[in-house]
PDB file of C-alpha atoms in Angstrom:
ATOM      1  CA  MET A 120       1.379  -7.882  11.176  1.00  0.00           C
ATOM      2  CA  ASN A 121       2.099  -5.378   8.544  1.00  0.00           C
ATOM      3  CA  VAL A 122       1.844  -6.328   4.907  1.00  0.00           C
ATOM      4  CA  LEU A 123       3.588  -4.625   2.265  1.00  0.00           C
ATOM      5  CA  LEU A 124       1.393  -4.144  -0.801  1.00  0.00           C
ATOM      6  CA  ALA A 125       3.199  -2.944  -3.914  1.00  0.00           C
ATOM      7  CA  GLY A 126       0.789  -1.400  -6.436  1.00  0.00           C
ATOM      8  CA  GLY A 127      -1.854  -1.156  -4.009  1.00  0.00           C
ATOM      9  CA  ALA A 128      -3.817   1.627  -5.653  1.00  0.00           C
ATOM     10  CA  GLY A 129      -4.079  -0.341  -8.854  1.00  0.00           C
ATOM     11  CA  TYR A 130      -7.162  -2.439  -9.754  1.00  0.00           C
ATOM     12  CA  ILE A 131      -5.746  -5.925  -8.453  1.00  0.00           C
ATOM     13  CA  GLY A 132      -3.944  -4.260  -5.519  1.00  0.00           C
ATOM     14  CA  SER A 133      -6.905  -2.209  -4.280  1.00  0.00           C
ATOM     15  CA  HIS A 134      -9.132  -5.318  -4.241  1.00  0.00           C
ATOM     16  CA  THR A 135      -6.299  -7.251  -2.396  1.00  0.00           C
ATOM     17  CA  CYS A 136      -5.908  -4.443   0.055  1.00  0.00           C
ATOM     18  CA  VAL A 137      -9.576  -4.502   0.975  1.00  0.00           C
ATOM     19  CA  GLU A 138      -9.390  -8.391   1.480  1.00  0.00           C
ATOM     20  CA  LEU A 139      -6.214  -7.989   3.636  1.00  0.00           C
ATOM     21  CA  ILE A 140      -7.597  -5.398   5.848  1.00  0.00           C
ATOM     22  CA  ASN A 141     -10.897  -7.315   6.215  1.00  0.00           C
ATOM     23  CA  ALA A 142      -8.852 -10.302   7.287  1.00  0.00           C
ATOM     24  CA  GLY A 143      -7.423  -8.139  10.112  1.00  0.00           C
ATOM     25  CA  HIS A 144      -3.977  -7.333   8.586  1.00  0.00           C
ATOM     26  CA  ASP A 145      -2.362  -4.008   8.803  1.00  0.00           C
ATOM     27  CA  VAL A 146      -1.618  -2.658   5.249  1.00  0.00           C
ATOM     28  CA  VAL A 147       1.280  -0.531   3.991  1.00  0.00           C
ATOM     29  CA  ILE A 148       0.694   0.650   0.443  1.00  0.00           C
ATOM     30  CA  ALA A 149       3.536   1.696  -1.928  1.00  0.00           C
ATOM     31  CA  ASP A 150       2.540   2.827  -5.486  1.00  0.00           C
ATOM     32  CA  ASN A 151       3.892   5.242  -7.938  1.00  0.00           C
ATOM     33  CA  PHE A 152       0.634   5.796  -9.691  1.00  0.00           C
ATOM     34  CA  SER A 153       2.047   4.855 -13.084  1.00  0.00           C
ATOM     35  CA  ASN A 154      -0.972   2.681 -13.663  1.00  0.00           C
ATOM     36  CA  SER A 155      -3.374   3.739 -10.918  1.00  0.00           C
ATOM     37  CA  LYS A 156      -5.014   6.810  -9.409  1.00  0.00           C
ATOM     38  CA  PRO A 157      -4.858   8.282  -5.868  1.00  0.00           C
ATOM     39  CA  ALA A 158      -8.635   8.181  -5.713  1.00  0.00           C
ATOM     40  CA  ALA A 159      -8.378   4.406  -5.253  1.00  0.00           C
ATOM     41  CA  LEU A 160      -6.791   4.994  -1.873  1.00  0.00           C
ATOM     42  CA  ASP A 161      -9.832   7.000  -0.791  1.00  0.00           C
ATOM     43  CA  ARG A 162     -12.321   4.306  -1.921  1.00  0.00           C
ATOM     44  CA  ILE A 163     -10.377   1.549   0.001  1.00  0.00           C
ATOM     45  CA  LYS A 164     -10.829   3.783   3.027  1.00  0.00           C
ATOM     46  CA  GLU A 165     -14.538   4.176   2.296  1.00  0.00           C
ATOM     47  CA  ILE A 166     -15.012   0.441   1.733  1.00  0.00           C
ATOM     48  CA  THR A 167     -13.157  -0.797   4.850  1.00  0.00           C
ATOM     49  CA  GLY A 168     -13.436   2.226   7.238  1.00  0.00           C
ATOM     50  CA  ALA A 169      -9.744   1.625   7.968  1.00  0.00           C
ATOM     51  CA  ASP A 170      -6.708   3.741   7.601  1.00  0.00           C
ATOM     52  CA  PHE A 171      -3.326   2.581   6.452  1.00  0.00           C
ATOM     53  CA  LYS A 172       0.147   3.829   5.603  1.00  0.00           C
ATOM     54  CA  PHE A 173       0.894   4.987   1.993  1.00  0.00           C
ATOM     55  CA  TYR A 174       4.142   5.708   0.342  1.00  0.00           C
ATOM     56  CA  LYS A 175       4.433   7.274  -3.069  1.00  0.00           C
ATOM     57  CA  ALA A 176       7.313   5.137  -4.343  1.00  0.00           C
ATOM     58  CA  ASP A 177       8.691   3.073  -7.123  1.00  0.00           C
ATOM     59  CA  MET A 178       9.548  -0.382  -6.010  1.00  0.00           C
ATOM     60  CA  ARG A 179      12.524  -0.357  -8.224  1.00  0.00           C
ATOM     61  CA  GLU A 180      14.091   2.363  -6.085  1.00  0.00           C
ATOM     62  CA  GLU A 181      16.282   0.921  -3.395  1.00  0.00           C
ATOM     63  CA  ASP A 182      16.307   4.016  -1.298  1.00  0.00           C
ATOM     64  CA  ALA A 183      12.555   3.976  -1.186  1.00  0.00           C
ATOM     65  CA  LEU A 184      12.288   0.261  -0.227  1.00  0.00           C
ATOM     66  CA  GLU A 185      14.878   0.854   2.444  1.00  0.00           C
ATOM     67  CA  GLU A 186      12.806   3.766   4.090  1.00  0.00           C
ATOM     68  CA  ILE A 187       9.547   1.637   3.908  1.00  0.00           C
ATOM     69  CA  PHE A 188      11.087  -1.325   5.641  1.00  0.00           C
ATOM     70  CA  GLU A 189      13.073   0.847   8.308  1.00  0.00           C
ATOM     71  CA  GLN A 190       9.702   2.739   9.230  1.00  0.00           C
ATOM     72  CA  ASN A 191       7.463  -0.330   9.354  1.00  0.00           C
ATOM     73  CA  ASP A 192       7.367  -3.776  10.740  1.00  0.00           C
ATOM     74  CA  ILE A 193       6.985  -5.702   7.496  1.00  0.00           C
ATOM     75  CA  ARG A 194       6.702  -9.368   7.792  1.00  0.00           C
TER      76      ARG A 194
END
């Protein structure tokens, strides 16, 4: 199952992402880096050894959300 994680490159989001991946979920991260850094995504990959989809997107933009939901089986 794909889980959409908004703000997944932030402090709380990155820790949540690690736990979701470790629990067997497929994670799709959306973040606009307004309060985070792209390096966090690399650290998540290092910690988990897993890859995930990432979208540089603002969750307030309807077009971006539509694209994410159209391209992924989000549950």
